[in-house]
PDB file of C-alpha atoms and ligand atoms in Angstrom:
ATOM      1  CA  MET A  92     143.924 205.929 -18.780  1.00 43.00           C
ATOM      2  CA  THR A  93     146.057 202.852 -17.798  1.00 46.00           C
ATOM      3  CA  ASP A  94     146.591 204.334 -14.658  1.00 51.00           C
ATOM      4  CA  ASP A  95     143.195 205.223 -13.915  1.00 69.00           C
ATOM      5  CA  ALA A  96     142.526 201.741 -13.460  1.00 70.00           C
ATOM      6  CA  ASP A  97     143.161 201.576  -9.782  1.00 72.00           C
ATOM      7  CA  ALA A  98     140.282 204.425  -9.524  1.00 80.00           C
ATOM      8  CA  ARG A  99     137.593 202.051 -11.030  1.00 93.00           C
ATOM      9  CA  ALA A 100     136.149 199.619  -8.946  1.00 95.00           C
ATOM     10  CA  PRO A 101     135.593 195.751 -11.460  1.00 98.00           C
ATOM     11  CA  TYR A 102     131.975 195.835 -12.050  1.00 98.00           C
ATOM     12  CA  VAL A 103     129.640 192.676 -13.159  1.00 98.00           C
ATOM     13  CA  ALA A 104     126.434 193.206 -14.209  1.00 98.00           C
ATOM     14  CA  GLY A 105     123.576 190.238 -15.356  1.00 98.00           C
ATOM     15  CA  ASN A 106     121.002 190.454 -17.647  1.00 98.00           C
ATOM     16  CA  TRP A 107     118.385 187.999 -16.827  1.00 98.00           C
ATOM     17  CA  LYS A 108     116.440 189.580 -20.356  1.00 98.00           C
ATOM     18  CA  MET A 109     112.922 187.604 -20.575  1.00 98.00           C
ATOM     19  CA  HIS A 110     113.931 184.844 -18.219  1.00 98.00           C
ATOM     20  CA  LYS A 111     112.906 183.490 -14.473  1.00 98.00           C
ATOM     21  CA  LEU A 112     109.791 183.303 -12.724  1.00 98.00           C
ATOM     22  CA  ARG A 113     109.693 184.392  -9.065  1.00 98.00           C
ATOM     23  CA  GLY A 114     111.023 181.259  -7.829  1.00 98.00           C
ATOM     24  CA  GLU A 115     113.850 180.808  -9.611  1.00 98.00           C
ATOM     25  CA  ALA A 116     115.249 184.335  -9.488  1.00 98.00           C
ATOM     26  CA  THR A 117     114.313 184.234  -5.945  1.00 98.00           C
ATOM     27  CA  ALA A 118     116.032 180.514  -5.237  1.00 98.00           C
ATOM     28  CA  PHE A 119     118.926 182.684  -7.574  1.00 98.00           C
ATOM     29  CA  ALA A 120     119.119 185.329  -5.447  1.00 98.00           C
ATOM     30  CA  LEU A 121     119.380 183.295  -2.385  1.00 98.00           C
ATOM     31  CA  ALA A 122     122.517 181.564  -3.849  1.00 98.00           C
ATOM     32  CA  LEU A 123     123.921 184.097  -4.657  1.00 98.00           C
ATOM     33  CA  ALA A 124     123.557 185.733  -1.680  1.00 98.00           C
ATOM     34  CA  ALA A 125     125.725 183.078   0.115  1.00 98.00           C
ATOM     35  CA  ARG A 126     128.796 183.059  -2.028  1.00 97.00           C
ATOM     36  CA  LEU A 127     129.007 186.978  -1.742  1.00 98.00           C
ATOM     37  CA  ASP A 128     132.050 186.713   0.632  1.00 95.00           C
ATOM     38  CA  GLU A 129     133.706 185.030  -2.327  1.00 93.00           C
ATOM     39  CA  LEU A 130     133.599 188.258  -4.487  1.00 96.00           C
ATOM     40  CA  ASP A 131     133.995 191.400  -2.195  1.00 93.00           C
ATOM     41  CA  GLU A 132     136.753 192.932  -4.893  1.00 95.00           C
ATOM     42  CA  VAL A 133     133.590 193.285  -7.301  1.00 97.00           C
ATOM     43  CA  ASP A 134     130.408 195.239  -7.414  1.00 98.00           C
ATOM     44  CA  LEU A 135     127.550 193.251  -8.532  1.00 98.00           C
ATOM     45  CA  ALA A 136     124.194 193.894  -9.728  1.00 98.00           C
ATOM     46  CA  ILE A 137     121.722 191.174 -11.543  1.00 98.00           C
ATOM     47  CA  ALA A 138     118.590 192.947 -13.780  1.00 98.00           C
ATOM     48  CA  PRO A 139     115.630 190.763 -13.065  1.00 98.00           C
ATOM     49  CA  PRO A 140     112.745 190.608 -15.539  1.00 98.00           C
ATOM     50  CA  LEU A 141     110.273 193.602 -13.979  1.00 98.00           C
ATOM     51  CA  THR A 142     107.673 190.794 -12.695  1.00 98.00           C
ATOM     52  CA  CYS A 143     110.240 189.375  -9.950  1.00 97.00           C
ATOM     53  CA  LEU A 144     112.034 192.820  -9.532  1.00 98.00           C
ATOM     54  CA  ALA A 145     110.981 192.986  -5.995  1.00 98.00           C
ATOM     55  CA  GLU A 146     111.928 189.455  -5.360  1.00 97.00           C
ATOM     56  CA  VAL A 147     115.199 190.195  -6.074  1.00 98.00           C
ATOM     57  CA  ALA A 148     115.945 193.427  -4.812  1.00 98.00           C
ATOM     58  CA  ASP A 149     114.543 192.236  -1.246  1.00 98.00           C
ATOM     59  CA  VAL A 150     117.616 189.431  -1.232  1.00 98.00           C
ATOM     60  CA  LEU A 151     120.423 191.308  -2.725  1.00 98.00           C
ATOM     61  CA  ALA A 152     119.690 195.138  -2.962  1.00 98.00           C
ATOM     62  CA  PRO A 153     120.387 195.285   1.920  1.00 98.00           C
ATOM     63  CA  LEU A 154     123.639 193.255   0.759  1.00 98.00           C
ATOM     64  CA  GLY A 155     124.581 195.713  -1.469  1.00 97.00           C
ATOM     65  CA  VAL A 156     124.281 194.164  -4.731  1.00 98.00           C
ATOM     66  CA  GLY A 157     122.846 196.297  -7.348  1.00 98.00           C
ATOM     67  CA  VAL A 158     118.887 195.480  -8.699  1.00 98.00           C
ATOM     68  CA  LEU A 159     118.761 196.652 -12.442  1.00 98.00           C
ATOM     69  CA  GLY A 160     115.117 197.647 -14.224  1.00 98.00           C
ATOM     70  CA  GLN A 161     116.206 196.515 -18.176  1.00 98.00           C
ATOM     71  CA  ASN A 162     114.611 199.313 -19.307  1.00 98.00           C
ATOM     72  CA  ALA A 163     112.478 202.356 -18.152  1.00 98.00           C
ATOM     73  CA  HIS A 164     110.064 205.670 -20.107  1.00 98.00           C
ATOM     74  CA  ALA A 165     111.626 208.923 -19.391  1.00 98.00           C
ATOM     75  CA  ALA A 166     108.147 210.687 -18.581  1.00 98.00           C
ATOM     76  CA  ALA A 167     106.871 211.054 -14.877  1.00 97.00           C
ATOM     77  CA  GLY A 168     104.341 209.223 -15.877  1.00 98.00           C
ATOM     78  CA  GLY A 169     101.230 209.315 -18.832  1.00 97.00           C
ATOM     79  CA  ALA A 170      99.279 206.862 -20.927  1.00 98.00           C
ATOM     80  CA  PHE A 171     102.342 204.693 -22.226  1.00 97.00           C
ATOM     81  CA  THR A 172     100.974 201.485 -21.613  1.00 97.00           C
ATOM     82  CA  GLY A 173     103.353 198.665 -21.110  1.00 96.00           C
ATOM     83  CA  GLU A 174     105.792 201.064 -20.026  1.00 97.00           C
ATOM     84  CA  VAL A 175     107.222 201.950 -16.290  1.00 98.00           C
ATOM     85  CA  THR A 176     108.633 205.222 -14.659  1.00 98.00           C
ATOM     86  CA  MET A 177     112.151 205.593 -13.016  1.00 98.00           C
ATOM     87  CA  ALA A 178     110.122 206.013  -9.728  1.00 98.00           C
ATOM     88  CA  MET A 179     108.038 202.893 -10.264  1.00 98.00           C
ATOM     89  CA  LEU A 180     112.131 200.967 -10.777  1.00 98.00           C
ATOM     90  CA  VAL A 181     112.927 202.871  -7.510  1.00 98.00           C
ATOM     91  CA  ASP A 182     109.803 202.066  -5.564  1.00 98.00           C
ATOM     92  CA  ALA A 183     109.949 198.254  -6.661  1.00 98.00           C
ATOM     93  CA  GLY A 184     113.844 198.485  -5.163  1.00 98.00           C
ATOM     94  CA  ALA A 185     115.867 199.298  -8.331  1.00 98.00           C
ATOM     95  CA  THR A 186     119.018 200.749  -8.187  1.00 98.00           C
ATOM     96  CA  GLY A 187     119.844 200.835 -11.721  1.00 98.00           C
ATOM     97  CA  VAL A 188     118.852 200.542 -14.995  1.00 98.00           C
ATOM     98  CA  LEU A 189     119.545 199.295 -18.372  1.00 98.00           C
ATOM     99  CA  LEU A 190     119.436 202.250 -20.866  1.00 98.00           C
ATOM    100  CA  GLY A 191     119.866 201.343 -24.975  1.00 97.00           C
ATOM    101  CA  HIS A 192     120.563 197.875 -24.481  1.00 97.00           C
ATOM    102  CA  SER A 193     120.547 196.904 -28.322  1.00 95.00           C
ATOM    103  CA  GLU A 194     117.598 194.458 -27.887  1.00 96.00           C
ATOM    104  CA  ARG A 195     115.853 197.459 -26.979  1.00 96.00           C
ATOM    105  CA  ARG A 196     117.040 199.425 -30.055  1.00 95.00           C
ATOM    106  CA  GLN A 197     117.133 196.590 -32.513  1.00 93.00           C
ATOM    107  CA  LEU A 198     113.899 194.955 -31.713  1.00 95.00           C
ATOM    108  CA  HIS A 199     111.925 197.444 -30.089  1.00 95.00           C
ATOM    109  CA  GLY A 200     112.649 200.638 -31.679  1.00 94.00           C
ATOM    110  CA  GLU A 201     114.640 202.461 -29.029  1.00 96.00           C
ATOM    111  CA  THR A 202     116.159 205.458 -30.551  1.00 95.00           C
ATOM    112  CA  ASP A 203     119.372 207.490 -29.644  1.00 94.00           C
ATOM    113  CA  GLY A 204     116.792 211.041 -29.163  1.00 95.00           C
ATOM    114  CA  ALA A 205     114.891 208.678 -26.687  1.00 96.00           C
ATOM    115  CA  LEU A 206     118.330 207.891 -24.332  1.00 97.00           C
ATOM    116  CA  ALA A 207     118.711 211.647 -24.572  1.00 97.00           C
ATOM    117  CA  GLU A 208     115.853 212.037 -22.590  1.00 97.00           C
ATOM    118  CA  LYS A 209     116.323 208.648 -20.503  1.00 98.00           C
ATOM    119  CA  LEU A 210     119.443 209.186 -18.919  1.00 98.00           C
ATOM    120  CA  PRO A 211     119.089 212.571 -16.828  1.00 97.00           C
ATOM    121  CA  ALA A 212     115.047 211.046 -16.161  1.00 98.00           C
ATOM    122  CA  ALA A 213     117.293 208.023 -14.846  1.00 98.00           C
ATOM    123  CA  LEU A 214     119.892 209.964 -12.371  1.00 97.00           C
ATOM    124  CA  ALA A 215     117.226 212.603 -11.470  1.00 97.00           C
ATOM    125  CA  ALA A 216     115.131 209.494 -10.075  1.00 98.00           C
ATOM    126  CA  GLY A 217     118.641 208.384  -8.251  1.00 97.00           C
ATOM    127  CA  LEU A 218     119.112 205.175 -10.507  1.00 98.00           C
ATOM    128  CA  GLU A 219     122.776 204.245 -11.728  1.00 98.00           C
ATOM    129  CA  PRO A 220     122.019 203.867 -15.471  1.00 98.00           C
ATOM    130  CA  ILE A 221     124.274 201.579 -17.833  1.00 98.00           C
ATOM    131  CA  LEU A 222     123.715 202.911 -21.252  1.00 98.00           C
ATOM    132  CA  CYS A 223     124.509 200.154 -23.290  1.00 98.00           C
ATOM    133  CA  ILE A 224     126.418 200.964 -27.111  1.00 98.00           C
ATOM    134  CA  GLY A 225     127.911 198.829 -29.587  1.00 97.00           C
ATOM    135  CA  GLU A 226     128.020 198.628 -33.579  1.00 97.00           C
ATOM    136  CA  THR A 227     126.660 195.800 -35.917  1.00 95.00           C
ATOM    137  CA  GLU A 228     128.470 193.627 -38.053  1.00 94.00           C
ATOM    138  CA  ALA A 229     127.678 195.765 -40.999  1.00 94.00           C
ATOM    139  CA  GLU A 230     129.014 198.982 -38.962  1.00 96.00           C
ATOM    140  CA  ARG A 231     132.627 196.958 -38.200  1.00 95.00           C
ATOM    141  CA  ASP A 232     132.826 195.558 -41.957  1.00 93.00           C
ATOM    142  CA  HIS A 233     132.755 199.151 -43.021  1.00 96.00           C
ATOM    143  CA  GLY A 234     134.944 200.951 -40.928  1.00 96.00           C
ATOM    144  CA  ALA A 235     132.416 202.401 -39.048  1.00 97.00           C
ATOM    145  CA  THR A 236     132.358 201.161 -35.424  1.00 97.00           C
ATOM    146  CA  GLU A 237     134.006 204.329 -33.892  1.00 97.00           C
ATOM    147  CA  ALA A 238     131.753 207.027 -35.535  1.00 98.00           C
ATOM    148  CA  ARG A 239     128.787 204.422 -34.390  1.00 97.00           C
ATOM    149  CA  LEU A 240     129.966 204.381 -30.935  1.00 98.00           C
ATOM    150  CA  ALA A 241     130.671 208.074 -30.991  1.00 98.00           C
ATOM    151  CA  ALA A 242     127.466 209.410 -31.755  1.00 97.00           C
ATOM    152  CA  GLN A 243     125.538 206.991 -29.584  1.00 97.00           C
ATOM    153  CA  LEU A 244     128.067 208.437 -26.509  1.00 98.00           C
ATOM    154  CA  GLU A 245     127.063 211.958 -27.698  1.00 97.00           C
ATOM    155  CA  ALA A 246     123.562 211.637 -27.472  1.00 96.00           C
ATOM    156  CA  GLY A 247     123.081 209.301 -24.822  1.00 96.00           C
ATOM    157  CA  LEU A 248     124.826 212.381 -22.937  1.00 97.00           C
ATOM    158  CA  ALA A 249     123.531 215.012 -24.459  1.00 96.00           C
ATOM    159  CA  ASN A 250     121.508 216.271 -21.237  1.00 96.00           C
ATOM    160  CA  VAL A 251     123.436 214.915 -18.588  1.00 96.00           C
ATOM    161  CA  ALA A 252     125.717 217.738 -16.924  1.00 93.00           C
ATOM    162  CA  ALA A 253     129.574 216.745 -16.550  1.00 91.00           C
ATOM    163  CA  ALA A 254     129.573 216.420 -12.947  1.00 88.00           C
ATOM    164  CA  GLN A 255     126.981 213.637 -13.191  1.00 92.00           C
ATOM    165  CA  ALA A 256     128.255 211.788 -15.452  1.00 95.00           C
ATOM    166  CA  ALA A 257     130.842 209.772 -13.228  1.00 92.00           C
ATOM    167  CA  THR A 258     128.178 207.888 -11.490  1.00 92.00           C
ATOM    168  CA  ILE A 259     127.295 206.358 -15.213  1.00 97.00           C
ATOM    169  CA  VAL A 260     127.981 203.151 -16.321  1.00 98.00           C
ATOM    170  CA  VAL A 261     129.365 202.478 -20.088  1.00 98.00           C
ATOM    171  CA  ALA A 262     128.694 199.015 -21.352  1.00 98.00           C
ATOM    172  CA  TYR A 263     130.194 198.303 -24.783  1.00 98.00           C
ATOM    173  CA  GLU A 264     127.994 195.925 -26.691  1.00 96.00           C
ATOM    174  CA  PRO A 265     129.066 194.562 -30.013  1.00 96.00           C
ATOM    175  CA  VAL A 266     125.558 193.814 -31.447  1.00 94.00           C
ATOM    176  CA  TRP A 267     127.728 190.915 -33.776  1.00 94.00           C
ATOM    177  CA  ALA A 268     128.676 189.038 -29.972  1.00 92.00           C
ATOM    178  CA  ILE A 269     125.161 189.156 -28.075  1.00 90.00           C
ATOM    179  CA  GLY A 270     123.727 185.920 -27.961  1.00 85.00           C
ATOM    180  CA  THR A 271     125.818 184.757 -30.866  1.00 89.00           C
ATOM    181  CA  GLY A 272     128.402 182.973 -28.910  1.00 86.00           C
ATOM    182  CA  LYS A 273     130.975 184.787 -31.050  1.00 87.00           C
ATOM    183  CA  THR A 274     132.954 187.143 -28.421  1.00 87.00           C
ATOM    184  CA  ALA A 275     135.330 190.504 -29.772  1.00 90.00           C
ATOM    185  CA  THR A 276     138.826 189.519 -28.900  1.00 94.00           C
ATOM    186  CA  PRO A 277     140.563 190.914 -26.137  1.00 96.00           C
ATOM    187  CA  GLU A 278     142.719 193.399 -28.040  1.00 96.00           C
ATOM    188  CA  GLN A 279     139.504 194.197 -30.381  1.00 96.00           C
ATOM    189  CA  ALA A 280     137.605 194.929 -27.306  1.00 97.00           C
ATOM    190  CA  GLN A 281     140.284 197.228 -25.540  1.00 97.00           C
ATOM    191  CA  ALA A 282     140.340 199.118 -28.249  1.00 97.00           C
ATOM    192  CA  ALA A 283     136.957 199.712 -28.451  1.00 98.00           C
ATOM    193  CA  HIS A 284     136.878 200.515 -24.661  1.00 98.00           C
ATOM    194  CA  ALA A 285     139.840 203.033 -25.351  1.00 97.00           C
ATOM    195  CA  HIS A 286     137.869 204.624 -28.402  1.00 98.00           C
ATOM    196  CA  ILE A 287     134.933 205.108 -25.662  1.00 98.00           C
ATOM    197  CA  ARG A 288     136.572 206.473 -22.841  1.00 97.00           C
ATOM    198  CA  ALA A 289     138.675 209.213 -25.256  1.00 97.00           C
ATOM    199  CA  VAL A 290     134.962 210.059 -26.479  1.00 98.00           C
ATOM    200  CA  LEU A 291     134.018 210.309 -22.861  1.00 97.00           C
ATOM    201  CA  ALA A 292     137.025 212.730 -21.976  1.00 97.00           C
ATOM    202  CA  ALA A 293     136.160 215.045 -24.900  1.00 97.00           C
ATOM    203  CA  LEU A 294     132.399 214.908 -23.732  1.00 96.00           C
ATOM    204  CA  VAL A 295     132.609 215.503 -20.198  1.00 96.00           C
ATOM    205  CA  GLY A 296     136.334 216.029 -19.524  1.00 95.00           C
ATOM    206  CA  ASP A 297     139.684 214.260 -18.485  1.00 95.00           C
ATOM    207  CA  GLU A 298     138.881 213.634 -14.685  1.00 94.00           C
ATOM    208  CA  VAL A 299     135.262 212.308 -14.803  1.00 95.00           C
ATOM    209  CA  ALA A 300     136.057 210.385 -18.649  1.00 95.00           C
ATOM    210  CA  ALA A 301     138.950 208.625 -16.302  1.00 94.00           C
ATOM    211  CA  LEU A 302     136.238 207.601 -13.462  1.00 95.00           C
ATOM    212  CA  ILE A 303     133.653 206.408 -15.607  1.00 96.00           C
ATOM    213  CA  ARG A 304     133.262 202.301 -15.902  1.00 97.00           C
ATOM    214  CA  VAL A 305     133.159 200.724 -18.895  1.00 98.00           C
ATOM    215  CA  LEU A 306     131.942 197.632 -19.349  1.00 98.00           C
ATOM    216  CA  TYR A 307     132.053 194.511 -22.092  1.00 97.00           C
ATOM    217  CA  GLY A 308     129.210 192.538 -23.052  1.00 97.00           C
ATOM    218  CA  GLY A 309     128.905 189.937 -25.674  1.00 95.00           C
ATOM    219  CA  SER A 310     129.203 186.162 -25.032  1.00 92.00           C
ATOM    220  CA  VAL A 311     131.405 186.581 -21.885  1.00 96.00           C
ATOM    221  CA  LYS A 312     131.397 182.979 -20.211  1.00 96.00           C
ATOM    222  CA  PRO A 313     133.583 181.790 -17.398  1.00 97.00           C
ATOM    223  CA  SER A 314     136.447 180.458 -19.979  1.00 97.00           C
ATOM    224  CA  ASN A 315     137.068 183.804 -21.560  1.00 96.00           C
ATOM    225  CA  ALA A 316     135.856 185.951 -19.020  1.00 97.00           C
ATOM    226  CA  ALA A 317     139.455 186.747 -17.145  1.00 97.00           C
ATOM    227  CA  GLU A 318     141.280 187.611 -20.694  1.00 97.00           C
ATOM    228  CA  LEU A 319     139.054 189.953 -21.249  1.00 97.00           C
ATOM    229  CA  PHE A 320     138.813 191.776 -18.009  1.00 97.00           C
ATOM    230  CA  ALA A 321     142.583 192.323 -17.638  1.00 96.00           C
ATOM    231  CA  GLN A 322     142.751 195.022 -20.607  1.00 96.00           C
ATOM    232  CA  PRO A 323     143.596 197.890 -19.365  1.00 94.00           C
ATOM    233  CA  ASP A 324     140.098 199.724 -20.328  1.00 95.00           C
ATOM    234  CA  ILE A 325     137.868 196.784 -19.593  1.00 97.00           C
ATOM    235  CA  ASP A 326     136.332 197.637 -15.939  1.00 97.00           C
ATOM    236  CA  GLY A 327     134.217 194.109 -15.783  1.00 98.00           C
ATOM    237  CA  GLY A 328     131.360 193.208 -17.814  1.00 98.00           C
ATOM    238  CA  LEU A 329     127.381 192.969 -18.276  1.00 98.00           C
ATOM    239  CA  ILE A 330     126.545 188.982 -18.837  1.00 98.00           C
ATOM    240  CA  GLY A 331     123.448 187.804 -20.620  1.00 97.00           C
ATOM    241  CA  GLY A 332     123.041 183.734 -20.677  1.00 96.00           C
ATOM    242  CA  ALA A 333     126.105 183.212 -18.457  1.00 97.00           C
ATOM    243  CA  ALA A 334     124.082 185.207 -15.723  1.00 98.00           C
ATOM    244  CA  LEU A 335     121.333 182.564 -15.867  1.00 98.00           C
ATOM    245  CA  ALA A 336     123.368 180.260 -13.430  1.00 98.00           C
ATOM    246  CA  VAL A 337     124.877 181.691 -10.423  1.00 98.00           C
ATOM    247  CA  GLU A 338     128.119 179.244 -11.064  1.00 98.00           C
ATOM    248  CA  ASP A 339     128.587 180.696 -14.164  1.00 98.00           C
ATOM    249  CA  PHE A 340     128.006 184.136 -13.000  1.00 98.00           C
ATOM    250  CA  VAL A 341     129.668 183.794  -9.482  1.00 98.00           C
ATOM    251  CA  ALA A 342     133.240 182.805 -11.671  1.00 98.00           C
ATOM    252  CA  ILE A 343     132.770 185.397 -14.615  1.00 98.00           C
ATOM    253  CA  ALA A 344     132.214 188.049 -11.406  1.00 98.00           C
ATOM    254  CA  ALA A 345     135.437 186.518  -9.707  1.00 98.00           C
ATOM    255  CA  ALA A 346     137.557 186.760 -12.632  1.00 98.00           C
ATOM    256  CA  ALA A 347     137.228 190.789 -12.196  1.00 97.00           C
ATOM    257  CA  ALA A 348     138.553 190.597  -8.828  1.00 95.00           C
ATOM    258  CA  PRO A 349     141.810 192.760  -8.936  1.00 91.00           C
ATOM    259  CA  ARG A 350     144.922 191.009  -9.422  1.00 80.00           C
TER     260      ARG A 350
HETATM  261  C1  PEP B 741     123.495 191.290 -23.442  1.00 80.13           C
HETATM  262  O1  PEP B 741     122.650 191.043 -23.182  1.00 80.13           O
HETATM  263  O2  PEP B 741     123.549 192.213 -22.573  1.00 80.13           O
HETATM  264  C2  PEP B 741     124.754 189.902 -23.435  1.00 80.13           C
HETATM  265  C3  PEP B 741     126.101 190.599 -23.210  1.00 80.13           C
HETATM  266  O3  PEP B 741     124.256 189.378 -23.709  1.00 80.13           O
HETATM  267  P1  PEP B 741     125.180 187.450 -23.574  1.00 80.13           P
HETATM  268  O4  PEP B 741     126.225 187.393 -22.339  1.00 80.13           O
HETATM  269  O5  PEP B 741     124.125 186.502 -23.753  1.00 80.13           O
HETATM  270  O6  PEP B 741     126.028 187.914 -25.313  1.00 80.13           O
END
């Protein structure tokens, strides 16, 4: 799929998880806004906590930076205390949403079945979904990585028409590499990304699969970003800890620019 890499604009998204108060979020957004002229060849997005999503969107969305929810419910409304709808994210200024992050899967009981409902709900609301998938350390040790990734993709895309799938972004995030300081080697990550693209091709056809951006996530830092992003099937990154500081986020995003 190397030949199609040019068709996919590099993309770097920061996931702030449960960090930053509103003032800190606005300060980051303003500082990033001042650096955007260095990053004009890379698509960027930030996933702030809900409490500061609107503030971040006010600053960054008009400048073309995506603003992502970290999760949302598939239903259009109802008695679901603590949840928000896709439309509520749009109303707050979001342009996309992270779905199936491993912390949601592991700590909050998010299932493949729920994700099969969430992807079409996000698309129907006009949000760009980033579907997060990845194997645990035990799955990798048992040689089950490829099967796990395929199962997560099949479930996530179960109710998405092939024609709509090109607007989905996939984030490959090996669970053992998230927030641990352990990073997949560029070769391990490329092998997983090539497998993901092959599974996507089987699900939605070669042409659409060649357009779907597949990001790597898991302890990406300024020091290792370039070698990961140089792999032919790695189209950018989903960044956790290193997305909390503007300097690091900008350095990582710069490493994704086409060379
Ligand atoms: C993440 O949570 O999506 C992530 C990749 O985290 P970190 O970069 O901190 O490993």
